[in-house]
Amino acid sequence: MADRITFQVNGTDGAARTGAISTPRGEIRTPAFMPVGTAATVKAMLPGSVRETGADILLGNTYHLMLRPTAERIARLGGLHRFMNWERPILTDSGGFQVMSLSGLRKLTEKGVTFKSHIDGSKHELTPERSMEIQALLGSDIVMCFDECPALPANRDRIAASMVLSMRWAARSRDAFGDRPGHALFGIQQGGLEPDLREQSARALVDIGFDGYAVGGLAVGEGQEAMFACLDHATGHLPTDKPRYLMGVGKPDDIVGAVKRGIDMMDCVLPSRSGRTGQAFTRHGVVNIKNARHQDDARPLDENCRCPACTGYSRAYLHHVFRAKEMISGMLLTWHNLTYFQDIMAGMRSAIATGGFTAWEGEFHATRAMGDIEPL
Amino acid sequence: MADRITFQVNGTDGAARTGAISTPRGEIRTPAFMPVGTAATVKAMLPGSVRETGADILLGNTYHLMLRPTAERIARLGGLHRFMNWERPILTDSGGFQVMSLSGLRKLTEKGVTFKSHIDGSKHELTPERSMEIQALLGSDIVMCFDECPALPANRDRIAASMVLSMRWAARSRDAFGDRPGHALFGIQQGGLEPDLREQSARALVDIGFDGYAVGGLAVGEGQEAMFACLDHATGHLPTDKPRYLMGVGKPDDIVGAVKRGIDMMDCVLPSRSGRTGQAFTRHGVVNIKNARHQDDARPLDENCRCPACTGYSRAYLHHVFRAKEMISGMLLTWHNLTYFQDIMAGMRSAIATGGFTAWEGEFHATRAMGDIEPL
């Protein structure tokens, strides 16, 4: 089965589950956090370092890559894995979400979306068929359906219309994807915060049949409580024997709450983006390294962390290089944040496997509630 | 002798020589190229990566560090080595050169220089005594005398007056440095392009007595021919049993020409600064990675280079990430450039040791003259 993508659940604890997705490019331990490598690089990191944090899979952005350096160019150069020097699995999004959030002068029709590039104003088109073609050119291991994602809040009619359009696009994506051994196609559930629309969307996707199912259209401004309430029922409509992927999530406590509700995969720019703005995620919560309280602090960011920022440097150093706008600041804090996110995932995988998820979750929240160490 | 700094010449070939400086923090193989870690970081590199390129020693800038985060703070935090996580030798400059090139509203007197910080406009003073104090607080292994360096061209009277002032400051630096086992103090020869002033300066320094001798006041706009003509005689006045350090040099062919003329140590921001602007140094000369000729080029920058940029990526990728302003661009090109510079040094050390420097130099120039590989 080395040329097929398979999913196996090895343990459950409540709704939470742990397992593995097997692909020709390696195993993805679940629940998995996928660092985002937007423009064929996880910002401020070399791929070997990303792997050292514990990542089994990266996410690439169709929208960015189709505009620069273009999917055709990446294909000529041997595909995205070789291009960015990451030989393990890559999931690509469909471009749909970022066309809506980044490009100019969009026009949405039944066929797809035409838009202008945010880089040079050039005109482009994305359709389910073109998105499948681009993701095939990139050589993505896990391909996402092309969908439309309305910003929340939106009225029910808008959400319903968008969802049924996305379901028609999901069927076209499935047809265009065809049969590609070793590559998976995931459907994306929509329906906003409306339980019946979520259920209707899930049924439509299952009827089409996918290798995995994403929960889309969340983490777009609705707040954690609403997101969790939606997940409480949304995941229940999705098949138990396929991976469930919550797109664009999230903060550490969002991730833990999503896994608790049966999510297997997540991605977010938060650990890398925050690393470049001086924000570190630790077991004790968020630390803003630019704060003057750190300037004479010889202690590490987190004395129990295994990353180079914590084993090699003081808070005073991290503060200094952030203030001096040195590249090593973003490099070290990104490495730390990605390590912390992967350590959360490893902790949850292990806790679920031994039936200790509730205890693990309690400790996770209790440690965060303690807050950062006292200033010197 | 583990607590003393010693220098041994192990081989010579013409005026070129190879050997080693032994320090309590490790050996410095000469001729040595010192990457510049201005603000307690070699820009875009982690210290372990700098070491992997082959560097035995780094240079730190007194001027930058005294202003931010301050020498006193670094001392409280355990010294510069621990602060920046580099346990091998560090040479610090005296601050004199950068006060002249970077700060505002300078006032030069017999005592020293008062100036305003380029960061926040705060007022500071640097004297030979204060420079020695700062370099001791930093914990520098090789300390440089505080000197005054006039920009070239300058008239002979200005150069002569500056040189004799620097020699008085050299004597005060020597007195202020005192006896610090395991730490070395280097004098700095001045005298512009005037042979008799260079000789007079060398005699003054030797009379005071130093652990090493730098050639200062070059690579400030005089051109390579004038610099080499100066080195042809300037190094001859310096003791043969102490290291000779050419400050602020340079381009690869400057470095080779300096070693040919008896120089043992050099430093320059060129490999790191150029790396951040898309300029790569290769055996075949300079490659500007931003040039569109690279956008579809699957070949590495240099197929014989051992650095991650060359072993892991195509020119097309390096071009893409430079255009996309991704941090990995500066990270990879800096790593490449530092590797190339260190490989030149290793090549020269080996050639000198076996009496093959002339042949090595001929090949170095012939390979460069071939130019970059043809576009695809």
XYZ file of N, CA, C and O in Angstrom, chain A residues 38-47 64-65 68-69 73 76-77 82-85 276 295-298 308 311-314 316-318 320-321 323-328 330-332 335, chain B residues 38-47 64-65 68-69 73 76-77 82-85 276 295-298 308 311-314 316-318 320-321 323-328 330-332 335:
368
model
N 3.845 29.298 3.128
C 3.108 30.057 2.114
C 3.778 30.109 0.745
O 3.238 29.633 -0.246
N 4.952 30.720 0.693
C 5.608 30.974 -0.594
C 6.761 30.002 -0.795
O 7.848 30.377 -1.217
N 6.526 28.717 -0.462
C 7.541 27.666 -0.580
C 8.647 27.819 0.451
O 9.792 27.434 0.224
N 8.304 28.401 1.604
C 9.205 28.451 2.754
C 8.376 28.724 3.999
O 7.475 29.571 3.963
N 8.662 27.970 5.059
C 8.119 28.339 6.370
C 8.979 29.506 6.835
O 10.176 29.340 7.071
N 8.394 30.678 6.911
C 9.171 31.902 7.079
C 10.177 31.799 8.236
O 9.831 31.368 9.328
N 11.406 32.191 7.964
C 12.495 32.278 8.950
C 13.074 30.923 9.359
O 13.893 30.853 10.272
N 12.651 29.846 8.670
C 13.115 28.503 9.030
C 13.690 27.786 7.811
O 13.170 27.915 6.705
N 14.714 26.960 8.057
C 15.125 25.999 7.039
C 14.274 24.739 7.224
O 13.854 24.429 8.344
N 14.010 23.992 6.155
C 13.140 22.813 6.264
C 13.642 21.794 7.282
O 12.842 21.167 7.987
N -0.661 31.895 -3.425
C 0.654 32.544 -3.516
C 1.529 31.894 -4.585
O 2.188 32.575 -5.369
N 1.539 30.569 -4.613
C 2.462 29.874 -5.512
C 2.046 29.997 -6.974
O 2.889 30.032 -7.868
N 3.377 33.454 -7.938
C 4.846 33.544 -7.918
C 5.394 32.382 -7.143
O 5.033 32.259 -5.985
N 6.220 31.527 -7.730
C 6.843 31.614 -9.063
C 6.009 30.995 -10.166
O 6.498 30.884 -11.282
N 6.059 26.709 -13.390
C 7.510 26.784 -13.157
C 7.936 25.759 -12.105
O 8.947 25.071 -12.274
N 8.044 22.395 -13.706
C 9.245 22.220 -14.539
C 10.481 21.945 -13.693
O 11.408 21.255 -14.107
N 10.490 22.504 -12.486
C 11.655 22.352 -11.603
C 11.565 21.095 -10.739
O 12.383 20.890 -9.859
N 10.735 19.150 -4.130
C 12.130 19.372 -4.488
C 12.462 20.858 -4.458
O 13.520 21.258 -3.978
N 11.536 21.681 -4.976
C 11.764 23.121 -5.046
C 12.103 23.689 -3.672
O 13.074 24.420 -3.504
N 11.307 23.328 -2.658
C 11.523 23.904 -1.322
C 12.341 22.997 -0.410
O 12.559 23.331 0.750
N 12.818 21.865 -0.936
C 13.716 20.987 -0.175
C 13.043 20.389 1.063
O 13.626 20.329 2.144
N 7.857 36.400 14.417
C 8.509 37.545 13.778
C 8.104 38.864 14.419
O 8.718 39.898 14.146
N 14.937 42.730 29.713
C 16.240 43.184 29.213
C 17.426 42.733 30.057
O 18.545 42.669 29.544
N 17.217 42.420 31.316
C 18.322 41.929 32.157
C 18.056 40.510 32.642
O 18.697 40.048 33.582
N 17.138 39.823 32.008
C 16.707 38.509 32.496
C 17.545 37.395 31.859
O 17.420 37.102 30.675
N 18.391 36.778 32.678
C 19.306 35.738 32.179
C 18.590 34.400 31.992
O 19.192 33.442 31.498
N 16.304 25.647 20.227
C 17.555 26.415 20.338
C 17.387 27.757 21.051
O 18.311 28.208 21.728
N 17.409 26.665 24.801
C 18.605 25.983 25.303
C 19.857 26.839 25.117
O 20.845 26.615 25.798
N 19.820 27.826 24.219
C 21.040 28.582 23.936
C 21.035 30.032 24.367
O 22.098 30.667 24.383
N 19.891 30.585 24.749
C 19.812 32.031 24.914
C 18.980 32.448 26.122
O 18.055 31.747 26.524
N 19.313 33.627 26.641
C 18.540 34.245 27.714
C 17.400 35.069 27.118
O 17.419 35.447 25.947
N 17.088 38.040 27.935
C 17.771 39.312 27.667
C 18.303 39.343 26.238
O 18.217 40.365 25.549
N 18.861 38.213 25.782
C 19.385 38.174 24.410
C 18.239 38.274 23.404
O 18.300 39.029 22.437
N 17.183 37.500 23.640
C 16.043 37.523 22.711
C 15.434 38.923 22.644
O 15.034 39.392 21.571
N 17.134 41.740 23.244
C 18.114 42.579 22.548
C 18.005 42.435 21.026
O 17.932 43.439 20.308
N 18.008 41.195 20.528
C 17.999 41.024 19.067
C 16.653 41.424 18.455
O 16.601 41.863 17.305
N 14.885 44.024 19.627
C 14.994 45.489 19.592
C 15.942 45.949 18.493
O 15.730 46.995 17.874
N 17.017 45.183 18.276
C 18.000 45.557 17.260
C 17.556 45.134 15.858
O 18.299 45.305 14.899
N 16.322 44.593 15.747
C 15.760 44.166 14.456
C 16.655 43.168 13.735
O 16.790 43.187 12.511
N 17.305 42.281 14.480
C 18.172 41.278 13.884
C 17.343 40.083 13.416
O 16.403 39.659 14.095
N 17.712 39.510 12.287
C 16.975 38.371 11.739
C 16.940 37.193 12.703
O 15.975 36.419 12.713
N 17.974 37.043 13.522
C 18.013 35.898 14.426
C 16.822 35.938 15.403
O 16.397 34.892 15.921
N 13.557 36.677 14.704
C 12.470 35.917 14.073
C 12.813 34.450 13.907
O 11.949 33.575 14.049
N 14.077 34.173 13.627
C 14.500 32.781 13.444
C 14.325 31.986 14.741
O 13.762 30.888 14.753
N 14.787 32.543 15.856
C 14.729 31.820 17.130
C 13.304 31.721 17.666
O 12.879 30.666 18.148
N 11.248 29.256 15.658
C 11.670 27.887 16.021
C 11.052 27.506 17.360
O 10.506 26.407 17.522
N 28.218 41.983 14.454
C 28.095 43.367 14.924
C 27.349 43.503 16.253
O 27.899 43.952 17.247
N 26.085 43.136 16.253
C 25.225 43.384 17.410
C 24.978 42.092 18.178
O 23.867 41.806 18.595
N 26.054 41.292 18.348
C 25.974 40.017 19.057
C 25.248 38.955 18.237
O 24.644 38.032 18.781
N 25.298 39.075 16.919
C 24.795 38.048 16.006
C 25.424 38.267 14.643
O 25.517 39.412 14.189
N 25.884 37.186 14.028
C 26.245 37.245 12.611
C 24.921 37.229 11.876
O 24.187 36.241 11.929
N 24.591 38.326 11.227
C 23.238 38.512 10.706
C 22.767 37.321 9.870
O 23.479 36.826 9.013
N 21.545 36.863 10.161
C 20.862 35.786 9.416
C 21.403 34.392 9.698
O 21.008 33.434 9.031
N 22.311 34.259 10.684
C 22.922 32.955 10.973
C 22.776 32.623 12.452
O 22.875 33.492 13.318
N 22.616 31.320 12.745
C 22.783 30.856 14.120
C 24.270 30.539 14.319
O 24.964 30.172 13.373
N 24.776 30.679 15.543
C 26.207 30.479 15.775
C 26.694 29.089 15.362
O 27.805 28.944 14.845
N 28.755 49.266 18.545
C 27.348 48.851 18.582
C 26.960 48.292 19.950
O 25.887 48.606 20.484
N 27.818 47.453 20.508
C 27.451 46.780 21.754
C 27.432 47.732 22.945
O 26.643 47.552 23.875
N 24.011 49.385 22.632
C 22.881 48.475 22.815
C 23.370 47.056 22.697
O 23.910 46.728 21.641
N 23.272 46.233 23.686
C 22.516 46.413 24.941
C 23.353 47.025 26.065
O 22.851 47.100 27.171
N 25.610 45.580 30.705
C 24.539 44.569 30.705
C 25.074 43.220 30.233
O 24.753 42.177 30.823
N 26.957 41.670 33.066
C 26.054 41.109 34.080
C 25.482 39.770 33.626
O 25.182 38.896 34.445
N 25.297 39.626 32.328
C 24.693 38.402 31.788
C 25.733 37.323 31.496
O 25.413 36.286 30.911
N 28.705 33.966 26.220
C 27.479 33.333 26.684
C 26.259 34.037 26.103
O 25.287 33.396 25.705
N 26.300 35.370 26.068
C 25.173 36.168 25.588
C 24.768 35.740 24.178
O 23.595 35.492 23.908
N 25.756 35.620 23.292
C 25.431 35.301 21.900
C 25.597 33.825 21.563
O 25.399 33.429 20.409
N 25.912 33.004 22.597
C 25.960 31.553 22.416
C 27.042 31.118 21.434
O 26.838 30.240 20.598
N 22.443 39.261 2.061
C 21.104 39.816 2.279
C 20.632 40.653 1.102
O 19.456 41.017 1.034
N 15.570 32.352 -13.074
C 14.228 31.991 -12.606
C 13.785 30.578 -12.981
O 12.924 30.013 -12.317
N 14.373 30.011 -14.027
C 14.028 28.634 -14.407
C 15.234 27.704 -14.309
O 15.208 26.596 -14.857
N 16.258 28.130 -13.605
C 17.527 27.393 -13.590
C 17.547 26.394 -12.434
O 17.636 26.770 -11.266
N 17.477 25.117 -12.781
C 17.407 24.063 -11.755
C 18.780 23.748 -11.163
O 18.879 22.953 -10.227
N 24.312 24.530 2.582
C 22.901 24.141 2.373
C 22.251 24.810 1.171
O 21.383 24.212 0.533
N 23.578 22.591 -1.751
C 23.233 21.168 -1.730
C 21.725 20.945 -1.709
O 21.257 19.862 -2.061
N 20.946 21.955 -1.316
C 19.513 21.739 -1.150
C 18.623 22.471 -2.131
O 17.433 22.162 -2.221
N 19.160 23.440 -2.880
C 18.278 24.325 -3.639
C 18.816 24.648 -5.030
O 20.023 24.665 -5.260
N 17.874 24.971 -5.919
C 18.211 25.432 -7.266
C 18.405 26.948 -7.252
O 17.941 27.648 -6.348
N 16.821 28.714 -9.230
C 15.436 29.177 -9.388
C 14.784 29.415 -8.028
O 14.071 30.403 -7.837
N 15.035 28.518 -7.085
C 14.466 28.705 -5.746
C 15.076 29.931 -5.069
O 14.359 30.763 -4.486
N 16.399 30.044 -5.145
C 17.065 31.189 -4.501
C 16.569 32.501 -5.112
O 16.373 33.496 -4.406
N 13.574 32.905 -6.505
C 12.187 33.073 -6.050
C 12.112 33.668 -4.647
O 11.386 34.637 -4.407
N 12.844 33.089 -3.703
C 12.718 33.578 -2.317
C 13.334 34.971 -2.150
O 12.894 35.751 -1.297
N 13.095 37.303 -4.550
C 12.054 38.174 -5.104
C 10.869 38.278 -4.144
O 10.227 39.330 -4.050
N 10.568 37.187 -3.455
C 9.432 37.178 -2.538
C 9.811 37.774 -1.177
O 8.989 37.783 -0.262
N 11.033 38.278 -1.056
C 11.523 38.904 0.182
C 11.413 37.973 1.392
O 11.116 38.402 2.500
N 11.648 36.691 1.165
C 11.576 35.726 2.258
C 12.899 35.706 3.028
O 13.975 35.788 2.436
N 12.823 35.545 4.348
C 14.025 35.539 5.171
C 14.998 34.439 4.778
O 16.215 34.583 4.922
N 14.467 33.325 4.275
C 15.351 32.216 3.923
C 16.344 32.627 2.834
O 17.427 32.034 2.721
N 18.137 35.547 2.639
C 19.332 36.039 3.330
C 20.019 34.946 4.133
O 21.253 34.909 4.226
N 19.221 34.045 4.716
C 19.808 32.948 5.503
C 20.678 32.050 4.620
O 21.818 31.727 4.961
N 20.137 31.644 3.473
C 20.872 30.703 2.617
C 22.064 31.371 1.936
O 23.157 30.790 1.862
N 24.864 31.995 4.395
C 25.521 30.712 4.697
C 26.465 30.327 3.545
O 27.603 29.907 3.743
